């Protein structure tokens, strides 16, 4: 049956419908099909409860003993939730709670929400232990069978009498099962439902497939701002860049751009298009591939989804040029060997100044100069390096100084070549050079690069050369999140990357609450590192103010984290598996994961290659490994004894300033992984400037 409106719905609605018997679920799905044909009130089964500007408002439609609540505009019907109520007074309760939320599907206003219209989240105490909350009804075999809980869990669950025991004291029961039981027994507050993302339902029939377990993924509905950028500059003569802060949907725009480019190529007569979509981590590759399969259907066969480094390795292997990667310690040893015998030029005074320059730079800064400037930015000759602008590097280097560094680099390359191996940067540079010489690899009709700010310029150059023409290159990036590839201009990467007139900006954060976004931004701004475009940032959601706690020992830190996670899970209606603990390194991460598990809060340390987002319990990751991910509840901890908590003494003041800026951006990335709650635990005796910049205006200081 043809429909006139597209349907969006909240994840909560999908969760609730899965609980229903097939007959009742089918009845509700038929009502949604009716809404897709015409959602307007009819004074019979469809009723308007509120009215807002733009024709929006809250409506409900009856479906037997249930009421389905929805909004609509000229294109979309937004299904919010349903409930089993019979009394008419319930409508007024819903209206009052709904008006404390926001207009679903509307583009957020750019001004702040009036203070008297906001919930006073500052009063929420996330440090005190939650009191046990009795179950509203007992867990029975009938209930567990209805919720399709595996029989092996029944005996453990039948003994549960309060919510805290359900969430934390059910060893062996997976988070999905506990979450389903919790969602069934405890009603999710309407304010939380309204803050959930809108999922797009192209075909109402997909609801039945979801109920039967045949379909597990739905696409996010694009905002008008995002949709405009999906279709931006399609007929232009060069590449397109989309910039946006964390949570603005850059990756979503990039995914939808694939479909748009497929349609464009087909209209140009390309019957068998080849499109490459690259993203930052293996975990993001997997999730991007699933979403693209749902978005493209059979056309997915024309798309390759992979990380840049996997594409580089594939190209080198095909050309018979692949080599193993040097271990980090081995590469550093070769670098020190090369740096021990630099070649100086000029008179005695000039040579003495060059020696002083090397001492002033320090080993780490010199290593980064070779990796991030000479290798990564593709400087083939001394002449190119002498003319390089070195964007993002604080210390100025004259011609003689650069010649000394170049002599160290040349010696380092000879030593590396003798091993028959590569560093990561050398591998990327070699791949870019080989692909430039081989038309065989310049065979993609379109290339989409997500999270481009963290790619080394050499890797980005490699990807650009895979595309046949510059007008089908699409890049999504956020300069404020850069960790590895900071400090370069696009034009330094490749002559094709001239985005003049083809740059779009995303302003609206759909991931984090206003409080989290503003607190993270204030931390970055403490060193004047915030991109000026953030001044126009907009937030959809509100929540509790992030908490900063000072701890005296790892034992105290574990106990504090256990309390924080328990309270946040209890109050924010999320399973423990929605929590992440981000640490500066593997050692502190493993120690905290073990400590939390021993304290009764399940936690697992995961490296970037071991990431399993479906695993129950708190996910413990390094700050770097969290890039591109998001979690409702996030804590940053484990800084005691790490380089983040001590003042560096090596190198010049300028070099230290540059290193601090890089580390501050890394911590900012970790903060912006949080969606609803953010906690930062600082060691009491830390003296590093990285442990500063938390102001009472944006942080709750404890």
mmCIF file of N, CA and C in Angstrom, residues 372-464:
data_model
loop_
_atom_site.group_PDB
_atom_site.id
_atom_site.type_symbol
_atom_site.label_atom_id
_atom_site.label_comp_id
_atom_site.label_asym_id
_atom_site.label_seq_id
_atom_site.Cartn_x
_atom_site.Cartn_y
_atom_site.Cartn_z
ATOM 1 N N UNK A 372 56.456 13.210 11.349
ATOM 2 C CA UNK A 372 55.234 13.956 11.036
ATOM 3 C C UNK A 372 55.434 15.055 10.006
ATOM 4 N N UNK A 373 56.661 15.450 9.776
ATOM 5 C CA UNK A 373 56.911 16.510 8.787
ATOM 6 C C UNK A 373 57.582 15.946 7.541
ATOM 7 N N UNK A 374 58.781 15.385 7.703
ATOM 8 C CA UNK A 374 59.525 14.925 6.524
ATOM 9 C C UNK A 374 58.838 13.739 5.865
ATOM 10 N N UNK A 375 58.583 12.676 6.620
ATOM 11 C CA UNK A 375 57.982 11.484 6.028
ATOM 12 C C UNK A 375 56.504 11.682 5.706
ATOM 13 N N UNK A 376 55.755 12.087 6.726
ATOM 14 C CA UNK A 376 54.308 12.130 6.563
ATOM 15 C C UNK A 376 53.873 13.137 5.516
ATOM 16 N N UNK A 377 54.609 14.255 5.400
ATOM 17 C CA UNK A 377 54.197 15.292 4.460
ATOM 18 C C UNK A 377 54.883 15.168 3.106
ATOM 19 N N UNK A 378 55.543 14.027 2.940
ATOM 20 C CA UNK A 378 55.955 13.627 1.597
ATOM 21 C C UNK A 378 57.056 14.514 1.024
ATOM 22 N N UNK A 379 58.043 14.871 1.841
ATOM 23 C CA UNK A 379 59.167 15.662 1.341
ATOM 24 C C UNK A 379 60.247 14.702 0.830
ATOM 25 N N UNK A 380 60.420 14.659 -0.510
ATOM 26 C CA UNK A 380 61.326 13.701 -1.117
ATOM 27 C C UNK A 380 62.781 14.150 -1.063
ATOM 28 N N UNK A 381 63.003 15.462 -1.085
ATOM 29 C CA UNK A 381 64.361 15.983 -1.203
ATOM 30 C C UNK A 381 64.625 17.041 -0.139
ATOM 31 N N UNK A 382 65.894 17.335 0.053
ATOM 32 C CA UNK A 382 66.275 18.392 0.983
ATOM 33 C C UNK A 382 65.684 19.729 0.541
ATOM 34 N N UNK A 383 65.657 19.969 -0.759
ATOM 35 C CA UNK A 383 65.112 21.230 -1.260
ATOM 36 C C UNK A 383 63.645 21.388 -0.863
ATOM 37 N N UNK A 384 62.859 20.307 -0.956
ATOM 38 C CA UNK A 384 61.444 20.368 -0.560
ATOM 39 C C UNK A 384 61.312 20.651 0.935
ATOM 40 N N UNK A 385 62.153 20.018 1.741
ATOM 41 C CA UNK A 385 62.096 20.235 3.183
ATOM 42 C C UNK A 385 62.505 21.662 3.539
ATOM 43 N N UNK A 386 63.502 22.205 2.834
ATOM 44 C CA UNK A 386 63.930 23.580 3.099
ATOM 45 C C UNK A 386 62.817 24.585 2.823
ATOM 46 N N UNK A 387 61.917 24.254 1.880
ATOM 47 C CA UNK A 387 60.832 25.168 1.518
ATOM 48 C C UNK A 387 59.532 24.871 2.277
ATOM 49 N N UNK A 388 59.503 23.783 3.043
ATOM 50 C CA UNK A 388 58.269 23.371 3.725
ATOM 51 C C UNK A 388 57.844 24.404 4.767
ATOM 52 N N UNK A 389 56.526 24.591 4.879
ATOM 53 C CA UNK A 389 55.992 25.580 5.823
ATOM 54 C C UNK A 389 55.841 25.031 7.242
ATOM 55 N N UNK A 390 55.873 23.722 7.404
ATOM 56 C CA UNK A 390 55.847 23.071 8.731
ATOM 57 C C UNK A 390 54.671 23.546 9.588
ATOM 58 N N UNK A 391 53.467 23.544 9.027
ATOM 59 C CA UNK A 391 52.280 23.966 9.771
ATOM 60 C C UNK A 391 52.127 23.139 11.051
ATOM 61 N N UNK A 392 51.817 23.813 12.135
ATOM 62 C CA UNK A 392 51.572 23.142 13.400
ATOM 63 C C UNK A 392 52.803 22.943 14.260
ATOM 64 N N UNK A 393 53.998 23.245 13.747
ATOM 65 C CA UNK A 393 55.224 23.103 14.517
ATOM 66 C C UNK A 393 55.609 24.459 15.097
ATOM 67 N N UNK A 394 55.842 24.506 16.411
ATOM 68 C CA UNK A 394 56.044 25.779 17.103
ATOM 69 C C UNK A 394 57.441 26.340 16.859
ATOM 70 N N UNK A 395 58.453 25.491 16.914
ATOM 71 C CA UNK A 395 59.837 25.960 16.839
ATOM 72 C C UNK A 395 60.227 26.226 15.388
ATOM 73 N N UNK A 396 60.747 27.401 15.138
ATOM 74 C CA UNK A 396 61.212 27.753 13.801
ATOM 75 C C UNK A 396 62.606 27.170 13.565
ATOM 76 N N UNK A 397 62.850 26.734 12.337
ATOM 77 C CA UNK A 397 64.135 26.148 11.971
ATOM 78 C C UNK A 397 64.673 26.850 10.734
ATOM 79 N N UNK A 398 65.913 27.361 10.834
ATOM 80 C CA UNK A 398 66.507 27.988 9.658
ATOM 81 C C UNK A 398 67.089 26.920 8.731
ATOM 82 N N UNK A 399 67.672 27.355 7.614
ATOM 83 C CA UNK A 399 68.148 26.419 6.596
ATOM 84 C C UNK A 399 69.227 25.492 7.134
ATOM 85 N N UNK A 400 70.183 26.032 7.902
ATOM 86 C CA UNK A 400 71.247 25.186 8.443
ATOM 87 C C UNK A 400 70.703 24.142 9.408
ATOM 88 N N UNK A 401 69.749 24.549 10.226
ATOM 89 C CA UNK A 401 69.137 23.595 11.161
ATOM 90 C C UNK A 401 68.418 22.480 10.415
ATOM 91 N N UNK A 402 67.724 22.840 9.357
ATOM 92 C CA UNK A 402 66.997 21.820 8.588
ATOM 93 C C UNK A 402 67.972 20.864 7.890
ATOM 94 N N UNK A 403 69.099 21.382 7.451
ATOM 95 C CA UNK A 403 70.082 20.513 6.804
ATOM 96 C C UNK A 403 70.622 19.480 7.792
ATOM 97 N N UNK A 404 70.842 19.890 9.037
ATOM 98 C CA UNK A 404 71.301 18.938 10.056
ATOM 99 C C UNK A 404 70.257 17.848 10.263
ATOM 100 N N UNK A 405 69.003 18.249 10.400
ATOM 101 C CA UNK A 405 67.923 17.272 10.617
ATOM 102 C C UNK A 405 67.793 16.358 9.405
ATOM 103 N N UNK A 406 67.961 16.927 8.214
ATOM 104 C CA UNK A 406 67.876 16.099 7.008
ATOM 105 C C UNK A 406 68.994 15.052 6.979
ATOM 106 N N UNK A 407 70.159 15.420 7.459
ATOM 107 C CA UNK A 407 71.261 14.444 7.490
ATOM 108 C C UNK A 407 70.938 13.293 8.432
ATOM 109 N N UNK A 408 70.286 13.593 9.550
ATOM 110 C CA UNK A 408 69.860 12.539 10.477
ATOM 111 C C UNK A 408 68.809 11.650 9.816
ATOM 112 N N UNK A 409 67.887 12.296 9.096
ATOM 113 C CA UNK A 409 66.824 11.546 8.413
ATOM 114 C C UNK A 409 67.412 10.612 7.357
ATOM 115 N N UNK A 410 68.361 11.107 6.566
ATOM 116 C CA UNK A 410 68.962 10.260 5.531
ATOM 117 C C UNK A 410 69.647 9.047 6.161
ATOM 118 N N UNK A 411 70.368 9.273 7.251
ATOM 119 C CA UNK A 411 71.038 8.165 7.932
ATOM 120 C C UNK A 411 70.010 7.185 8.501
ATOM 121 N N UNK A 412 68.924 7.702 9.039
ATOM 122 C CA UNK A 412 67.856 6.856 9.587
ATOM 123 C C UNK A 412 67.251 5.982 8.493
ATOM 124 N N UNK A 413 67.017 6.549 7.318
ATOM 125 C CA UNK A 413 66.439 5.766 6.221
ATOM 126 C C UNK A 413 67.375 4.647 5.785
ATOM 127 N N UNK A 414 68.672 4.902 5.766
ATOM 128 C CA UNK A 414 69.634 3.864 5.401
ATOM 129 C C UNK A 414 69.583 2.720 6.415
ATOM 130 N N UNK A 415 69.524 3.075 7.701
ATOM 131 C CA UNK A 415 69.472 2.056 8.748
ATOM 132 C C UNK A 415 68.187 1.236 8.672
ATOM 133 N N UNK A 416 67.062 1.916 8.413
ATOM 134 C CA UNK A 416 65.784 1.198 8.291
ATOM 135 C C UNK A 416 65.809 0.282 7.077
ATOM 136 N N UNK A 417 66.317 0.768 5.967
ATOM 137 C CA UNK A 417 66.365 -0.021 4.736
ATOM 138 C C UNK A 417 67.174 -1.297 4.945
ATOM 139 N N UNK A 418 68.216 -1.207 5.740
ATOM 140 C CA UNK A 418 69.067 -2.380 5.982
ATOM 141 C C UNK A 418 68.331 -3.488 6.730
ATOM 142 N N UNK A 419 67.274 -3.138 7.462
ATOM 143 C CA UNK A 419 66.498 -4.160 8.191
ATOM 144 C C UNK A 419 65.520 -4.893 7.287
ATOM 145 N N UNK A 420 65.232 -4.334 6.114
ATOM 146 C CA UNK A 420 64.222 -4.925 5.236
ATOM 147 C C UNK A 420 62.812 -4.697 5.726
ATOM 148 N N UNK A 421 62.647 -3.766 6.688
ATOM 149 C CA UNK A 421 61.326 -3.475 7.235
ATOM 150 C C UNK A 421 60.976 -2.006 7.002
ATOM 151 N N UNK A 422 59.774 -1.607 7.459
ATOM 152 C CA UNK A 422 59.299 -0.227 7.343
ATOM 153 C C UNK A 422 58.874 0.291 8.705
ATOM 154 N N UNK A 423 58.910 1.598 8.893
ATOM 155 C CA UNK A 423 58.085 2.228 9.927
ATOM 156 C C UNK A 423 56.714 2.469 9.299
ATOM 157 N N UNK A 424 55.727 2.796 10.126
ATOM 158 C CA UNK A 424 54.397 3.069 9.571
ATOM 159 C C UNK A 424 54.435 4.224 8.579
ATOM 160 N N UNK A 425 55.163 5.284 8.940
ATOM 161 C CA UNK A 425 55.193 6.445 8.058
ATOM 162 C C UNK A 425 55.909 6.132 6.754
ATOM 163 N N UNK A 426 56.997 5.383 6.812
ATOM 164 C CA UNK A 426 57.712 5.022 5.586
ATOM 165 C C UNK A 426 56.838 4.143 4.710
ATOM 166 N N UNK A 427 56.093 3.217 5.312
ATOM 167 C CA UNK A 427 55.190 2.375 4.518
ATOM 168 C C UNK A 427 54.166 3.230 3.782
ATOM 169 N N UNK A 428 53.575 4.195 4.485
ATOM 170 C CA UNK A 428 52.557 5.038 3.855
ATOM 171 C C UNK A 428 53.147 5.875 2.730
ATOM 172 N N UNK A 429 54.342 6.404 2.952
ATOM 173 C CA UNK A 429 54.986 7.220 1.922
ATOM 174 C C UNK A 429 55.311 6.374 0.693
ATOM 175 N N UNK A 430 55.837 5.181 0.900
ATOM 176 C CA UNK A 430 56.164 4.310 -0.233
ATOM 177 C C UNK A 430 54.915 3.959 -1.025
ATOM 178 N N UNK A 431 53.818 3.680 -0.316
ATOM 179 C CA UNK A 431 52.583 3.316 -1.007
ATOM 180 C C UNK A 431 52.066 4.474 -1.854
ATOM 181 N N UNK A 432 52.113 5.691 -1.293
ATOM 182 C CA UNK A 432 51.643 6.857 -2.056
ATOM 183 C C UNK A 432 52.483 7.054 -3.308
ATOM 184 N N UNK A 433 53.787 6.869 -3.201
ATOM 185 C CA UNK A 433 54.664 7.040 -4.358
ATOM 186 C C UNK A 433 54.401 5.976 -5.417
ATOM 187 N N UNK A 434 54.228 4.724 -5.009
ATOM 188 C CA UNK A 434 53.998 3.642 -5.964
ATOM 189 C C UNK A 434 52.665 3.787 -6.682
ATOM 190 N N UNK A 435 51.637 4.199 -5.932
ATOM 191 C CA UNK A 435 50.316 4.351 -6.544
ATOM 192 C C UNK A 435 50.303 5.492 -7.548
ATOM 193 N N UNK A 436 51.060 6.547 -7.255
ATOM 194 C CA UNK A 436 51.155 7.653 -8.210
ATOM 195 C C UNK A 436 51.734 7.192 -9.538
ATOM 196 N N UNK A 437 52.558 6.162 -9.495
ATOM 197 C CA UNK A 437 53.205 5.664 -10.704
ATOM 198 C C UNK A 437 52.409 4.566 -11.396
ATOM 199 N N UNK A 438 51.347 4.079 -10.767
ATOM 200 C CA UNK A 438 50.606 2.945 -11.311
ATOM 201 C C UNK A 438 49.152 3.316 -11.557
ATOM 202 N N UNK A 439 48.743 3.394 -12.807
ATOM 203 C CA UNK A 439 47.352 3.699 -13.151
ATOM 204 C C UNK A 439 46.413 2.581 -12.702
ATOM 205 N N UNK A 440 46.966 1.407 -12.441
ATOM 206 C CA UNK A 440 46.133 0.278 -12.025
ATOM 207 C C UNK A 440 45.359 0.595 -10.753
ATOM 208 N N UNK A 441 45.952 1.403 -9.869
ATOM 209 C CA UNK A 441 45.309 1.686 -8.595
ATOM 210 C C UNK A 441 44.463 2.945 -8.623
ATOM 211 N N UNK A 442 44.599 3.743 -9.659
ATOM 212 C CA UNK A 442 43.779 4.951 -9.769
ATOM 213 C C UNK A 442 42.473 4.583 -10.463
ATOM 214 N N UNK A 443 41.750 3.650 -9.834
ATOM 215 C CA UNK A 443 40.615 3.019 -10.504
ATOM 216 C C UNK A 443 39.287 3.209 -9.789
ATOM 217 N N UNK A 444 39.248 3.991 -8.701
ATOM 218 C CA UNK A 444 37.984 4.211 -7.999
ATOM 219 C C UNK A 444 37.277 5.436 -8.576
ATOM 220 N N UNK A 445 35.986 5.291 -8.805
ATOM 221 C CA UNK A 445 35.198 6.401 -9.345
ATOM 222 C C UNK A 445 34.911 7.448 -8.283
ATOM 223 N N UNK A 446 34.925 7.047 -7.015
ATOM 224 C CA UNK A 446 34.699 7.986 -5.914
ATOM 225 C C UNK A 446 35.417 7.462 -4.676
ATOM 226 N N UNK A 447 35.912 8.378 -3.852
ATOM 227 C CA UNK A 447 36.582 8.029 -2.600
ATOM 228 C C UNK A 447 36.018 8.907 -1.491
ATOM 229 N N UNK A 448 35.540 8.278 -0.416
ATOM 230 C CA UNK A 448 35.020 8.986 0.753
ATOM 231 C C UNK A 448 35.962 8.708 1.916
ATOM 232 N N UNK A 449 36.471 9.762 2.544
ATOM 233 C CA UNK A 449 37.419 9.629 3.648
ATOM 234 C C UNK A 449 36.770 10.190 4.905
ATOM 235 N N UNK A 450 36.485 9.314 5.867
ATOM 236 C CA UNK A 450 35.906 9.740 7.140
ATOM 237 C C UNK A 450 37.016 9.887 8.180
ATOM 238 N N UNK A 451 36.817 10.796 9.158
ATOM 239 C CA UNK A 451 37.801 11.055 10.218
ATOM 240 C C UNK A 451 39.173 11.385 9.628
ATOM 241 N N UNK A 452 39.183 12.236 8.616
ATOM 242 C CA UNK A 452 40.424 12.516 7.889
ATOM 243 C C UNK A 452 41.444 13.245 8.739
ATOM 244 N N UNK A 453 41.009 13.932 9.803
ATOM 245 C CA UNK A 453 41.953 14.716 10.600
ATOM 246 C C UNK A 453 42.996 13.846 11.283
ATOM 247 N N UNK A 454 42.715 12.564 11.437
ATOM 248 C CA UNK A 454 43.660 11.695 12.120
ATOM 249 C C UNK A 454 44.509 10.860 11.180
ATOM 250 N N UNK A 455 44.367 11.090 9.896
ATOM 251 C CA UNK A 455 45.212 10.391 8.938
ATOM 252 C C UNK A 455 46.523 11.144 8.747
ATOM 253 N N UNK A 456 47.604 10.406 8.639
ATOM 254 C CA UNK A 456 48.860 11.035 8.249
ATOM 255 C C UNK A 456 48.683 11.604 6.845
ATOM 256 N N UNK A 457 49.276 12.761 6.543
ATOM 257 C CA UNK A 457 49.145 13.329 5.195
ATOM 258 C C UNK A 457 49.546 12.357 4.095
ATOM 259 N N UNK A 458 50.552 11.510 4.355
ATOM 260 C CA UNK A 458 50.956 10.537 3.337
ATOM 261 C C UNK A 458 49.845 9.525 3.073
ATOM 262 N N UNK A 459 49.119 9.102 4.127
ATOM 263 C CA UNK A 459 48.007 8.167 3.946
ATOM 264 C C UNK A 459 46.865 8.834 3.183
ATOM 265 N N UNK A 460 46.606 10.088 3.504
ATOM 266 C CA UNK A 460 45.552 10.810 2.807
ATOM 267 C C UNK A 460 45.924 11.015 1.341
ATOM 268 N N UNK A 461 47.188 11.313 1.091
ATOM 269 C CA UNK A 461 47.656 11.470 -0.287
ATOM 270 C C UNK A 461 47.454 10.170 -1.069
ATOM 271 N N UNK A 462 47.758 9.050 -0.431
ATOM 272 C CA UNK A 462 47.542 7.738 -1.057
ATOM 273 C C UNK A 462 46.079 7.560 -1.458
ATOM 274 N N UNK A 463 45.158 7.878 -0.536
ATOM 275 C CA UNK A 463 43.738 7.701 -0.809
ATOM 276 C C UNK A 463 43.268 8.604 -1.946
ATOM 277 N N UNK A 464 43.750 9.834 -1.953
ATOM 278 C CA UNK A 464 43.364 10.782 -3.004
ATOM 279 C C UNK A 464 43.758 10.247 -4.373
#
